[in-house]
Amino acid sequence: MLGMTTLLTTKYPWRVLFTLLLLLVVLAKGLTNLTFSNDYRDYFSDENPQLLEWEKLQKVFTKTDNVFVSVSAKQNDVFTKQHLQAIYALTEESWLVPYTNRVDSITNYQHVKPVGDDDIEVTALVEDPDVLSAQDLREIKELAINHPQLVHRLINSQGTTTAVNIEVQLPDDAKEQIVEVSEYAYKLKEKFSESYPDLQFHLTGSVPYNHAMTEATKGDMKSLLPAMYLLILALFALLTRSLFATIAVWILMIFSLVSMMGVSGWFGIVLMAPSMSAPTIVTTLAVANAVHLIMSFFRYYKGGVTKVEAIEKTLQTNWSPILITNITTAIGFLTMNLSDVPPYRDLGNMVALGLMIVLFFTLLLLPTLLRLLPVKPKKEALTKKSMFTRFGHVVVNNHRLVAGLFIAVAIGASFGITKLELNDRFIEWMDTRYEFRNDSDFVNENLTGLYRLDWGIEAETEGGITSPDYLTRLSNLTDWARKQTGVVHVHSMSDIFKELNQKFHGNAPEYYRIPDTKELAAQLLLIYELSLPMGLDLNNMIDVSKSSTHFVIRTANLSTVELLGLERDTKEWLKANGTPSMVSEAASTSILFANISKRNIRSLLTGTVLALALISLILIFPMRSIKFGLLSLVPN
């Protein structure tokens, strides 16, 4: 194999170059098959238990894909006629966002009013902002900032920031729809920002998040990757002081990158933020290979040595080390297939595949380019041999001291492992350069929590959610949850039943409690449901058979450990205080991302151990020494 490579690159360089160009064209056609995913669900495998629980919950109730637009008054009060007109208008126009199936705001909130001593009426909280009096504004504000279904969900307790929540019904494969919804929402934000300069608008939600992640990834590709390549080439040119050698490396980078991405396209790999690290890794390793080969080439290409002789010696010297390095590194990345996160599997496969491509081009394309380009021999070595020779003598003569020093440093550094924190606040995957991150931080700090835990709390029978026993347990759970550290808002059907019972009994404060009988609770629920307008029904809170209710806890910016702790504590409370049917697993995007680190690290640690074992076994054969093969484990 070595002899054939040497013959081809030195005797038939133009034929080799032409053949490789044809191969590049074929592989590059795969680039047209590459697609970007902007769906957070693609971070999770189909068998992920948290994803299965989340999808099950959304089938029972409704999907929670949303656009969340917050509105803040610069004069610190949204409850003025002009501001409520803006919120009312935004609410109405939000229905025009593509795929919208529900819009919630303080203006269209379905407010329950008592009618006499035994009836209720349900109307929008703000039916016509144009006719509101000062007294009306005060009453609306008082109700909104104290209502358990509104405060810290759609309005803050100061009345300075409110929101319009737009729920959209997207298909399972919604890449184009996510872009369509997000672009429409940002145009809506821009329109209202211009129309109402005394208000501030911030936009967040799961749909803009998916869109922002994709745009951030594409932005990095356009800016960071070219900057990295230019820096690499500039440093290479500076160190080798050879323009044509730098050109050869640049061509190697292009061939390797285009081929790797093209083959990924042929295999149908969908790009996401993690897998987009592959081009950077592969390019870096291609340059590393090139440095070894070209520095060795210049070490030989001087004096009376011809270029062909220098290339032959370079290949003989570097064939085995480059082959072993790339194969063992590829094995390391292939163990990422043990990851529970599909984009990390794609990353491992793309890099492993890219390394084989890099190996192929390094041993065939790079010598061919050195043969064809007018690379001049060096008059002297590029490195100061005397410096490295002296350094080598210091290491050899003081090997016990050096070994002891490294062991001490390794042990000392290992204590830092205890400081590591498993934390996947998915909002913080983007830094503050991005509008979405800044808007999300604002909403988190001034209105409501963007991290949430969702449950389907089941009753024991069909229609059982109107049972006083079920509702009392649900109410107790709601009260307990509101007292937990970091909880911002709890959305529970028990609050609705309490309010309905109070308003049905003439708004008497003592009736703000769970209805005394199942018949009364069922009657109140029926009256309430029949009074709700289309699009604002209870499908997001009650299942069709009325055998379970949707229970939601929204939290502050909790760490992953804290969020999982809250989930665990809630489950323990349900076991101790609920019925067996009420005990269930929490689900939500927050829970999905909170569990992803724990599951992924466990699987990747297994992969790391496997990679070390395989690499050490492989190194035994070329080194022909079990001792040196096992010794390679130490620096790893």
mmCIF file of C-alpha atoms in Angstrom, residues 281-462:
data_model
loop_
_atom_site.group_PDB
_atom_site.id
_atom_site.type_symbol
_atom_site.label_atom_id
_atom_site.label_comp_id
_atom_site.label_asym_id
_atom_site.label_seq_id
_atom_site.Cartn_x
_atom_site.Cartn_y
_atom_site.Cartn_z
ATOM 1 C CA ILE A 281 -12.838 19.064 14.443
ATOM 2 C CA VAL A 282 -12.145 17.434 11.089
ATOM 3 C CA THR A 283 -10.399 20.523 9.725
ATOM 4 C CA THR A 284 -8.241 20.765 12.836
ATOM 5 C CA LEU A 285 -7.187 17.128 12.537
ATOM 6 C CA ALA A 286 -6.511 17.557 8.814
ATOM 7 C CA VAL A 287 -4.144 20.411 9.624
ATOM 8 C CA ALA A 288 -2.499 18.306 12.349
ATOM 9 C CA ASN A 289 -1.822 15.567 9.800
ATOM 10 C CA ALA A 290 -0.521 18.133 7.336
ATOM 11 C CA VAL A 291 1.831 19.645 9.919
ATOM 12 C CA HIS A 292 3.398 16.238 10.630
ATOM 13 C CA LEU A 293 3.841 15.429 6.965
ATOM 14 C CA ILE A 294 5.004 18.831 5.704
ATOM 15 C CA MET A 295 7.438 19.486 8.572
ATOM 16 C CA SER A 296 8.908 16.053 7.938
ATOM 17 C CA PHE A 297 9.049 16.838 4.206
ATOM 18 C CA PHE A 298 11.040 20.014 4.816
ATOM 19 C CA ARG A 299 13.355 18.147 7.161
ATOM 20 C CA TYR A 300 14.314 15.896 4.254
ATOM 21 C CA TYR A 301 13.967 18.384 1.390
ATOM 22 C CA LYS A 302 17.253 20.226 1.686
ATOM 23 C CA GLY A 303 20.807 19.903 0.535
ATOM 24 C CA GLY A 304 21.191 17.508 -2.388
ATOM 25 C CA VAL A 305 17.911 15.636 -1.789
ATOM 26 C CA THR A 306 15.408 15.825 -4.659
ATOM 27 C CA LYS A 307 11.741 16.554 -4.102
ATOM 28 C CA VAL A 308 10.735 13.019 -5.103
ATOM 29 C CA GLU A 309 13.215 11.535 -2.632
ATOM 30 C CA ALA A 310 11.967 13.844 0.108
ATOM 31 C CA ILE A 311 8.345 12.818 -0.559
ATOM 32 C CA GLU A 312 9.288 9.115 -0.500
ATOM 33 C CA LYS A 313 11.130 9.474 2.815
ATOM 34 C CA THR A 314 8.298 11.546 4.247
ATOM 35 C CA LEU A 315 5.704 8.878 3.407
ATOM 36 C CA GLN A 316 7.916 6.090 4.753
ATOM 37 C CA THR A 317 8.410 7.952 8.028
ATOM 38 C CA ASN A 318 4.848 9.146 8.556
ATOM 39 C CA TRP A 319 2.690 6.426 6.989
ATOM 40 C CA SER A 320 2.334 4.314 10.105
ATOM 41 C CA PRO A 321 2.015 7.122 12.720
ATOM 42 C CA ILE A 322 -0.615 8.996 10.683
ATOM 43 C CA LEU A 323 -2.537 5.788 9.992
ATOM 44 C CA ILE A 324 -2.580 4.768 13.666
ATOM 45 C CA THR A 325 -3.401 8.277 14.891
ATOM 46 C CA ASN A 326 -6.403 8.668 12.616
ATOM 47 C CA ILE A 327 -7.769 5.176 13.200
ATOM 48 C CA THR A 328 -7.511 5.401 16.988
ATOM 49 C CA THR A 329 -9.042 8.887 17.011
ATOM 50 C CA ALA A 330 -11.888 7.657 14.796
ATOM 51 C CA ILE A 331 -12.536 4.799 17.236
ATOM 52 C CA GLY A 332 -12.766 7.318 20.057
ATOM 53 C CA PHE A 333 -15.394 9.320 18.185
ATOM 54 C CA LEU A 334 -17.325 6.200 17.129
ATOM 55 C CA THR A 335 -17.941 5.394 20.791
ATOM 56 C CA MET A 336 -20.182 8.494 20.817
ATOM 57 C CA ASN A 337 -22.777 6.169 19.282
ATOM 58 C CA LEU A 338 -23.403 5.045 22.856
ATOM 59 C CA SER A 339 -24.780 8.533 23.534
ATOM 60 C CA ASP A 340 -28.500 8.922 24.178
ATOM 61 C CA VAL A 341 -28.487 12.149 22.118
ATOM 62 C CA PRO A 342 -28.828 11.600 18.328
ATOM 63 C CA PRO A 343 -26.907 14.773 17.315
ATOM 64 C CA TYR A 344 -23.930 13.566 19.373
ATOM 65 C CA ARG A 345 -24.082 10.228 17.580
ATOM 66 C CA ASP A 346 -24.097 12.117 14.285
ATOM 67 C CA LEU A 347 -21.122 14.156 15.495
ATOM 68 C CA GLY A 348 -19.162 11.008 16.325
ATOM 69 C CA ASN A 349 -19.997 9.354 13.002
ATOM 70 C CA MET A 350 -19.269 12.495 10.987
ATOM 71 C CA VAL A 351 -15.868 13.000 12.630
ATOM 72 C CA ALA A 352 -14.926 9.308 12.344
ATOM 73 C CA LEU A 353 -15.920 9.341 8.689
ATOM 74 C CA GLY A 354 -14.111 12.640 8.198
ATOM 75 C CA LEU A 355 -10.940 11.230 9.722
ATOM 76 C CA MET A 356 -10.889 8.395 7.195
ATOM 77 C CA ILE A 357 -11.350 10.952 4.448
ATOM 78 C CA VAL A 358 -8.587 13.111 5.959
ATOM 79 C CA LEU A 359 -6.313 10.057 6.151
ATOM 80 C CA PHE A 360 -6.987 9.259 2.500
ATOM 81 C CA PHE A 361 -6.314 12.801 1.285
ATOM 82 C CA THR A 362 -3.320 13.319 3.579
ATOM 83 C CA LEU A 363 -1.510 10.283 2.182
ATOM 84 C CA LEU A 364 -2.583 10.764 -1.434
ATOM 85 C CA LEU A 365 -3.554 14.379 -2.141
ATOM 86 C CA LEU A 366 -1.007 16.210 -0.010
ATOM 87 C CA PRO A 367 2.097 14.415 -1.433
ATOM 88 C CA THR A 368 0.659 14.962 -4.915
ATOM 89 C CA LEU A 369 0.337 18.702 -4.264
ATOM 90 C CA LEU A 370 3.881 18.861 -2.859
ATOM 91 C CA ARG A 371 5.052 17.134 -6.027
ATOM 92 C CA LEU A 372 3.218 19.547 -8.376
ATOM 93 C CA LEU A 373 3.558 22.890 -6.565
ATOM 94 C CA PRO A 374 6.859 24.797 -6.844
ATOM 95 C CA VAL A 375 7.782 24.264 -3.205
ATOM 96 C CA LYS A 376 11.369 25.317 -2.595
ATOM 97 C CA PRO A 377 13.746 23.353 -0.341
ATOM 98 C CA LYS A 378 14.799 24.810 2.983
ATOM 99 C CA LYS A 379 18.365 25.864 3.541
ATOM 100 C CA GLU A 380 18.125 24.940 7.225
ATOM 101 C CA ALA A 381 15.794 23.107 9.547
ATOM 102 C CA LEU A 382 12.598 24.840 10.559
ATOM 103 C CA THR A 383 13.072 23.913 14.194
ATOM 104 C CA LYS A 384 15.870 24.581 16.582
ATOM 105 C CA LYS A 385 17.159 21.076 17.148
ATOM 106 C CA SER A 386 19.452 22.113 19.938
ATOM 107 C CA MET A 387 16.552 23.479 21.996
ATOM 108 C CA PHE A 388 14.500 20.291 21.715
ATOM 109 C CA THR A 389 17.583 18.146 22.239
ATOM 110 C CA ARG A 390 18.341 19.958 25.480
ATOM 111 C CA PHE A 391 14.706 19.655 26.517
ATOM 112 C CA GLY A 392 14.812 15.917 25.830
ATOM 113 C CA HIS A 393 17.942 15.531 27.944
ATOM 114 C CA VAL A 394 16.271 17.379 30.837
ATOM 115 C CA VAL A 395 13.269 15.030 30.703
ATOM 116 C CA VAL A 396 15.405 11.867 30.475
ATOM 117 C CA ASN A 397 17.820 12.906 33.215
ATOM 118 C CA ASN A 398 14.988 13.928 35.565
ATOM 119 C CA HIS A 399 12.358 11.381 34.594
ATOM 120 C CA ARG A 400 11.375 10.525 38.185
ATOM 121 C CA LEU A 401 10.893 14.204 39.055
ATOM 122 C CA VAL A 402 8.922 14.856 35.849
ATOM 123 C CA ALA A 403 6.722 11.785 36.409
ATOM 124 C CA GLY A 404 6.097 12.754 40.031
ATOM 125 C CA LEU A 405 5.254 16.323 39.039
ATOM 126 C CA PHE A 406 2.702 15.196 36.460
ATOM 127 C CA ILE A 407 1.138 12.721 38.889
ATOM 128 C CA ALA A 408 0.808 15.464 41.501
ATOM 129 C CA VAL A 409 -0.728 17.856 38.969
ATOM 130 C CA ALA A 410 -3.156 15.167 37.772
ATOM 131 C CA ILE A 411 -4.249 14.307 41.312
ATOM 132 C CA GLY A 412 -4.648 17.977 42.219
ATOM 133 C CA ALA A 413 -6.620 18.710 39.067
ATOM 134 C CA SER A 414 -8.889 15.698 39.629
ATOM 135 C CA PHE A 415 -10.378 17.367 42.711
ATOM 136 C CA GLY A 416 -11.989 19.841 40.318
ATOM 137 C CA ILE A 417 -14.323 17.043 39.219
ATOM 138 C CA THR A 418 -16.286 17.578 42.423
ATOM 139 C CA LYS A 419 -17.002 21.152 41.278
ATOM 140 C CA LEU A 420 -18.604 20.078 38.018
ATOM 141 C CA GLU A 421 -22.340 20.761 37.792
ATOM 142 C CA LEU A 422 -24.814 18.978 35.550
ATOM 143 C CA ASN A 423 -26.791 21.856 34.144
ATOM 144 C CA ASP A 424 -28.734 22.156 30.912
ATOM 145 C CA ARG A 425 -30.646 25.419 31.042
ATOM 146 C CA PHE A 426 -31.525 25.210 27.375
ATOM 147 C CA ILE A 427 -32.179 28.965 27.148
ATOM 148 C CA GLU A 428 -28.507 29.539 28.036
ATOM 149 C CA TRP A 429 -27.234 27.492 25.106
ATOM 150 C CA MET A 430 -27.104 30.874 23.368
ATOM 151 C CA ASP A 431 -25.220 33.848 24.742
ATOM 152 C CA THR A 432 -26.400 37.434 25.043
ATOM 153 C CA ARG A 433 -25.483 38.292 21.461
ATOM 154 C CA TYR A 434 -28.811 36.848 20.410
ATOM 155 C CA GLU A 435 -32.151 38.639 20.636
ATOM 156 C CA PHE A 436 -33.922 35.476 21.746
ATOM 157 C CA ARG A 437 -31.602 35.008 24.736
ATOM 158 C CA ASN A 438 -32.041 38.613 25.892
ATOM 159 C CA ASP A 439 -35.826 38.460 25.476
ATOM 160 C CA SER A 440 -35.995 35.168 27.367
ATOM 161 C CA ASP A 441 -33.888 36.501 30.222
ATOM 162 C CA PHE A 442 -36.170 39.524 30.472
ATOM 163 C CA VAL A 443 -39.286 37.350 30.691
ATOM 164 C CA ASN A 444 -37.635 35.091 33.271
ATOM 165 C CA GLU A 445 -36.679 38.058 35.438
ATOM 166 C CA ASN A 446 -39.780 40.229 35.050
ATOM 167 C CA LEU A 447 -42.800 38.050 34.387
ATOM 168 C CA THR A 448 -42.789 34.272 34.631
ATOM 169 C CA GLY A 449 -40.596 31.182 34.583
ATOM 170 C CA LEU A 450 -39.774 29.666 31.210
ATOM 171 C CA TYR A 451 -38.835 26.352 32.789
ATOM 172 C CA ARG A 452 -41.784 24.128 33.604
ATOM 173 C CA LEU A 453 -42.859 20.728 34.859
ATOM 174 C CA ASP A 454 -46.054 19.174 33.500
ATOM 175 C CA TRP A 455 -48.126 16.295 34.843
ATOM 176 C CA GLY A 456 -51.298 14.549 33.853
ATOM 177 C CA ILE A 457 -52.928 13.988 37.263
ATOM 178 C CA GLU A 458 -55.314 11.102 36.755
ATOM 179 C CA ALA A 459 -58.509 10.347 38.654
ATOM 180 C CA GLU A 460 -59.464 6.772 39.417
ATOM 181 C CA THR A 461 -62.490 6.714 37.104
ATOM 182 C CA GLU A 462 -63.856 8.330 33.968
#
